[in-house]
CSV table of C-alpha atoms and ligand atoms in Angstrom, one decimal:
chain,number,residue,atom,x,y,z
A,1,MET,CA,27.6,0.9,-11.1
A,2,GLN,CA,31.0,-0.8,-11.0
A,3,VAL,CA,31.2,-3.5,-8.4
A,4,GLN,CA,34.6,-5.0,-7.6
A,5,ASN,CA,34.9,-8.7,-6.9
A,6,ASP,CA,37.1,-9.6,-3.9
A,7,ILE,CA,37.7,-13.2,-3.3
A,8,THR,CA,38.9,-12.6,0.3
A,9,LYS,CA,35.3,-11.5,1.2
A,10,ILE,CA,33.9,-15.0,0.9
A,11,GLU,CA,31.9,-16.1,3.9
A,12,SER,CA,31.7,-19.9,4.3
A,13,GLY,CA,28.5,-21.1,5.7
A,14,PHE,CA,26.5,-18.2,4.3
A,15,ALA,CA,24.8,-20.2,1.5
A,16,ARG,CA,23.8,-22.9,4.0
A,17,GLN,CA,22.3,-20.3,6.3
A,18,VAL,CA,20.4,-18.6,3.5
A,19,VAL,CA,18.9,-22.0,2.4
A,20,LEU,CA,17.9,-22.8,6.0
A,21,ASP,CA,16.4,-19.4,6.8
A,22,SER,CA,14.7,-18.6,3.5
A,23,GLY,CA,13.7,-22.1,2.5
A,24,VAL,CA,14.9,-21.4,-1.1
A,25,ASP,CA,16.8,-24.4,-2.4
A,26,LEU,CA,19.4,-22.4,-4.3
A,27,PHE,CA,21.7,-25.5,-4.6
A,28,ALA,CA,19.2,-26.9,-7.1
A,29,CYS,CA,20.2,-24.1,-9.5
A,30,TYR,CA,22.2,-25.3,-12.5
A,31,GLN,CA,22.8,-21.8,-14.0
A,32,CYS,CA,20.6,-22.3,-17.1
A,33,GLU,CA,19.8,-18.5,-17.0
A,34,LYS,CA,16.2,-18.9,-17.9
A,35,CYS,CA,15.4,-16.7,-14.9
A,36,THR,CA,17.7,-13.9,-16.1
A,37,ASN,CA,16.5,-14.1,-19.7
A,38,GLY,CA,12.9,-13.4,-18.6
A,39,CYS,CA,13.6,-10.8,-16.0
A,40,PRO,CA,12.3,-7.4,-17.1
A,41,VAL,CA,14.8,-5.3,-15.1
A,42,THR,CA,18.2,-6.9,-15.7
A,43,PHE,CA,19.3,-3.7,-17.6
A,44,ALA,CA,19.3,-1.9,-14.3
A,45,MET,CA,21.0,-4.6,-12.2
A,46,ASP,CA,24.6,-4.8,-11.2
A,47,TYR,CA,24.3,-8.6,-11.3
A,48,GLU,CA,21.6,-10.7,-13.1
A,49,PRO,CA,19.4,-13.0,-11.0
A,50,HIS,CA,21.3,-16.2,-11.9
A,51,ARG,CA,24.5,-14.6,-10.9
A,52,VAL,CA,23.1,-13.6,-7.5
A,53,ILE,CA,22.3,-17.2,-6.9
A,54,ARG,CA,25.9,-18.2,-7.8
A,55,MET,CA,27.2,-15.4,-5.5
A,56,VAL,CA,25.2,-16.8,-2.6
A,57,GLN,CA,26.5,-20.3,-3.3
A,58,LEU,CA,30.0,-18.9,-3.2
A,59,GLY,CA,29.4,-17.0,0.0
A,60,LEU,CA,30.0,-13.5,-1.5
A,61,ARG,CA,27.7,-11.8,1.1
A,62,GLN,CA,29.5,-8.5,1.0
A,63,GLU,CA,29.5,-8.3,-2.8
A,64,ILE,CA,25.7,-8.9,-2.8
A,65,ALA,CA,25.2,-6.3,-0.1
A,66,ARG,CA,27.1,-3.7,-2.2
A,67,ALA,CA,25.2,-4.5,-5.5
A,68,ASN,CA,21.9,-2.9,-6.3
A,69,THR,CA,20.2,-6.1,-7.7
A,70,ILE,CA,18.2,-7.1,-4.6
A,71,TRP,CA,16.7,-3.6,-4.5
A,72,VAL,CA,16.0,-3.3,-8.2
A,73,CYS,CA,14.1,-6.7,-8.3
A,74,ALA,CA,10.4,-5.9,-8.8
A,75,SER,CA,9.2,-9.2,-7.3
A,76,CYS,CA,7.3,-9.8,-10.5
A,77,GLU,CA,7.9,-13.6,-10.2
A,78,THR,CA,8.6,-14.1,-13.9
A,79,CYS,CA,11.9,-15.9,-12.9
A,80,VAL,CA,10.1,-18.4,-10.7
A,81,THR,CA,7.7,-19.2,-13.4
A,82,ARG,CA,10.4,-19.8,-15.9
A,83,CYS,CA,12.8,-21.7,-13.6
A,84,PRO,CA,12.8,-25.5,-14.3
A,85,HIS,CA,13.2,-26.0,-10.6
A,86,GLY,CA,10.8,-23.4,-9.5
A,87,ILE,CA,13.5,-21.6,-7.5
A,88,ASP,CA,11.9,-18.7,-5.7
A,89,ILE,CA,14.2,-15.9,-6.6
A,90,PRO,CA,12.0,-13.0,-5.3
A,91,LYS,CA,11.8,-14.8,-2.0
A,92,LEU,CA,15.6,-15.0,-2.0
A,93,MET,CA,15.8,-11.3,-2.9
A,94,ASP,CA,13.5,-10.4,0.0
A,95,TYR,CA,15.6,-12.5,2.4
A,96,LEU,CA,18.8,-10.8,1.2
A,97,LYS,CA,17.2,-7.4,1.7
A,98,GLN,CA,16.5,-8.2,5.3
A,99,SER,CA,19.9,-9.7,5.7
A,100,VAL,CA,21.6,-6.5,4.4
A,101,LEU,CA,19.5,-4.3,6.7
A,102,SER,CA,19.9,-6.5,9.8
A,103,GLN,CA,23.7,-6.6,9.3
A,104,GLY,CA,23.8,-2.8,9.2
A,105,ASP,CA,25.2,-2.8,5.6
A,106,LYS,CA,24.5,0.3,3.6
A,107,PRO,CA,21.9,-0.5,1.0
A,108,ALA,CA,23.0,0.2,-2.6
A,109,GLU,CA,19.6,1.9,-3.3
A,110,GLY,CA,18.9,4.0,-0.2
A,111,ALA,CA,15.4,5.2,-1.3
A,112,VAL,CA,14.2,1.8,-2.3
A,113,ALA,CA,15.4,0.3,1.0
A,114,ALA,CA,13.6,3.2,2.9
A,115,PHE,CA,10.4,2.3,1.1
A,116,HIS,CA,10.9,-1.4,1.9
A,117,GLN,CA,11.3,-0.6,5.6
A,118,VAL,CA,8.4,1.9,5.8
A,119,PHE,CA,6.1,-0.5,3.9
A,120,LEU,CA,6.9,-3.3,6.4
A,121,GLU,CA,6.5,-1.0,9.3
A,122,ASN,CA,3.0,-0.1,8.1
A,123,ILE,CA,2.1,-3.8,7.9
A,124,ARG,CA,3.6,-4.5,11.3
A,125,ARG,CA,1.6,-1.6,12.9
A,126,PHE,CA,-1.7,-1.7,11.1
A,127,GLY,CA,-1.8,-5.0,9.4
A,128,ARG,CA,-2.2,-3.3,6.1
A,129,VAL,CA,-0.8,-0.3,4.2
A,130,SER,CA,-2.0,3.1,5.2
A,131,GLU,CA,-1.3,5.3,2.2
A,132,ALA,CA,-1.1,8.6,4.0
A,133,PHE,CA,1.4,7.2,6.6
A,134,LEU,CA,3.3,5.4,3.9
A,135,MET,CA,3.7,8.6,1.9
A,136,GLY,CA,4.7,10.7,4.9
A,137,ALA,CA,7.2,8.3,6.4
A,138,TYR,CA,8.7,7.5,3.0
A,139,GLN,CA,9.4,11.2,2.3
A,140,LEU,CA,11.3,11.5,5.6
A,141,GLU,CA,13.1,8.1,5.5
A,142,SER,CA,14.2,8.4,1.8
A,143,ALA,CA,15.5,11.9,2.5
A,144,LYS,CA,17.5,10.5,5.5
A,145,ALA,CA,18.8,7.6,3.4
A,146,GLU,CA,19.9,9.8,0.5
A,147,LYS,CA,21.2,12.5,2.8
A,148,LYS,CA,19.5,15.2,0.8
A,149,ILE,CA,16.2,17.0,1.1
A,150,ASP,CA,14.4,17.9,-2.1
A,151,VAL,CA,12.1,20.7,-0.7
A,152,LYS,CA,10.5,21.2,-4.1
A,153,GLU,CA,9.6,17.6,-4.5
A,154,MET,CA,8.4,17.4,-0.9
A,155,ILE,CA,6.1,20.4,-1.4
A,156,SER,CA,4.8,19.0,-4.7
A,157,ASN,CA,4.1,15.6,-3.0
A,158,LEU,CA,2.4,17.3,-0.1
A,159,LYS,CA,0.1,19.2,-2.4
A,160,LEU,CA,-0.7,16.0,-4.3
A,161,GLY,CA,-1.5,14.3,-1.0
A,162,ILE,CA,-3.8,17.1,0.1
A,163,GLU,CA,-5.6,17.1,-3.2
A,164,MET,CA,-6.0,13.3,-3.0
A,165,LEU,CA,-7.4,13.6,0.5
A,166,LYS,CA,-9.9,16.2,-0.6
A,167,ARG,CA,-11.1,14.0,-3.4
A,168,GLY,CA,-11.4,11.0,-1.1
A,169,ARG,CA,-8.6,9.1,-3.0
A,170,LEU,CA,-6.5,8.8,0.2
A,171,GLY,CA,-7.6,7.7,3.6
A,172,PHE,CA,-6.2,9.9,6.4
A,173,MET,CA,-6.6,7.6,9.3
A,174,PRO,CA,-5.2,4.1,8.9
A,175,LYS,CA,-7.6,1.2,8.8
A,176,LYS,CA,-6.5,-1.8,11.0
A,177,THR,CA,-6.8,-5.4,10.0
A,178,GLY,CA,-9.0,-7.8,11.9
A,179,ALA,CA,-6.3,-10.4,11.7
A,180,LYS,CA,-3.9,-8.6,14.1
A,181,GLU,CA,-2.8,-11.8,15.7
A,182,ALA,CA,-2.0,-13.5,12.4
A,183,VAL,CA,0.1,-10.5,11.3
A,184,LYS,CA,1.9,-10.5,14.7
A,185,LYS,CA,2.7,-14.2,14.2
A,186,LEU,CA,4.1,-13.5,10.7
A,187,PHE,CA,6.6,-10.9,12.1
A,188,ALA,CA,7.4,-13.1,15.1
A,189,ASN,CA,8.4,-15.9,12.7
A,190,GLU,CA,10.9,-13.6,10.9
A,191,LYS,CA,14.2,-15.5,10.7
A,192,ILE,CA,16.3,-12.3,10.5
B,1,SF4,S1,16.2,-20.6,-14.1
B,1,SF4,FE1,16.4,-21.6,-12.2
B,1,SF4,S2,18.0,-23.2,-12.5
B,1,SF4,FE2,18.1,-21.7,-14.2
B,1,SF4,S3,19.7,-20.3,-13.6
B,1,SF4,FE3,17.7,-19.4,-12.9
B,1,SF4,S4,17.4,-20.2,-10.9
B,1,SF4,FE4,19.0,-21.4,-11.8
B,2,SF4,S1,11.1,-11.3,-9.5
B,2,SF4,FE1,12.9,-10.0,-9.6
B,2,SF4,S2,14.5,-11.2,-10.4
B,2,SF4,FE2,12.6,-12.3,-10.8
B,2,SF4,S3,12.1,-11.7,-12.9
B,2,SF4,FE3,11.0,-10.3,-11.5
B,2,SF4,S4,12.3,-8.6,-11.3
B,2,SF4,FE4,13.6,-10.2,-12.2
């Protein structure tokens, strides 16, 4: 995917806000690229992790929103482990995901963004992931996000789901967590 840089889209104050809200000290980054060199999915990213940090520092919010990097990141944490400053890039990526969604920007990877939202909604509702609900909601939301319905794939997934239910590999009714209040607090503390 070709992403155009546009210097007029710089948002001053964006970097400061990201640091304050996410708690990730991205000003400690000195662009050594150790994070990027260890990241297993850079081949699929529009911008490598160290570049995303620089883009945030520069206030290129819209460029970040248009790129697929934050959705491609697998949260594997290799970058944090390798970073000499322990800069928590996956945490930053998560913050940026929420920022894109809350600003109403169109995510570069609609299906991944749909999964992200459905997953969080599951946690918000039940305190843990309900696989059956997750599968069902993801099918609908990803079709909406991609504006196309793949009936063949839906039927095949439905068959797979039924088979898994029959074999007891999938719980039908969601189990709720006992730590309902703690989960509620987590969501209440969301910065964006
Ligand atoms: S490893 Fe850390 S300091 Fe180096 S570029 Fe990546 S985030 Fe910046
Ligand atoms: S957490 Fe994301 S950015 Fe960091 S190494 Fe893993 S995939 Fe790459």
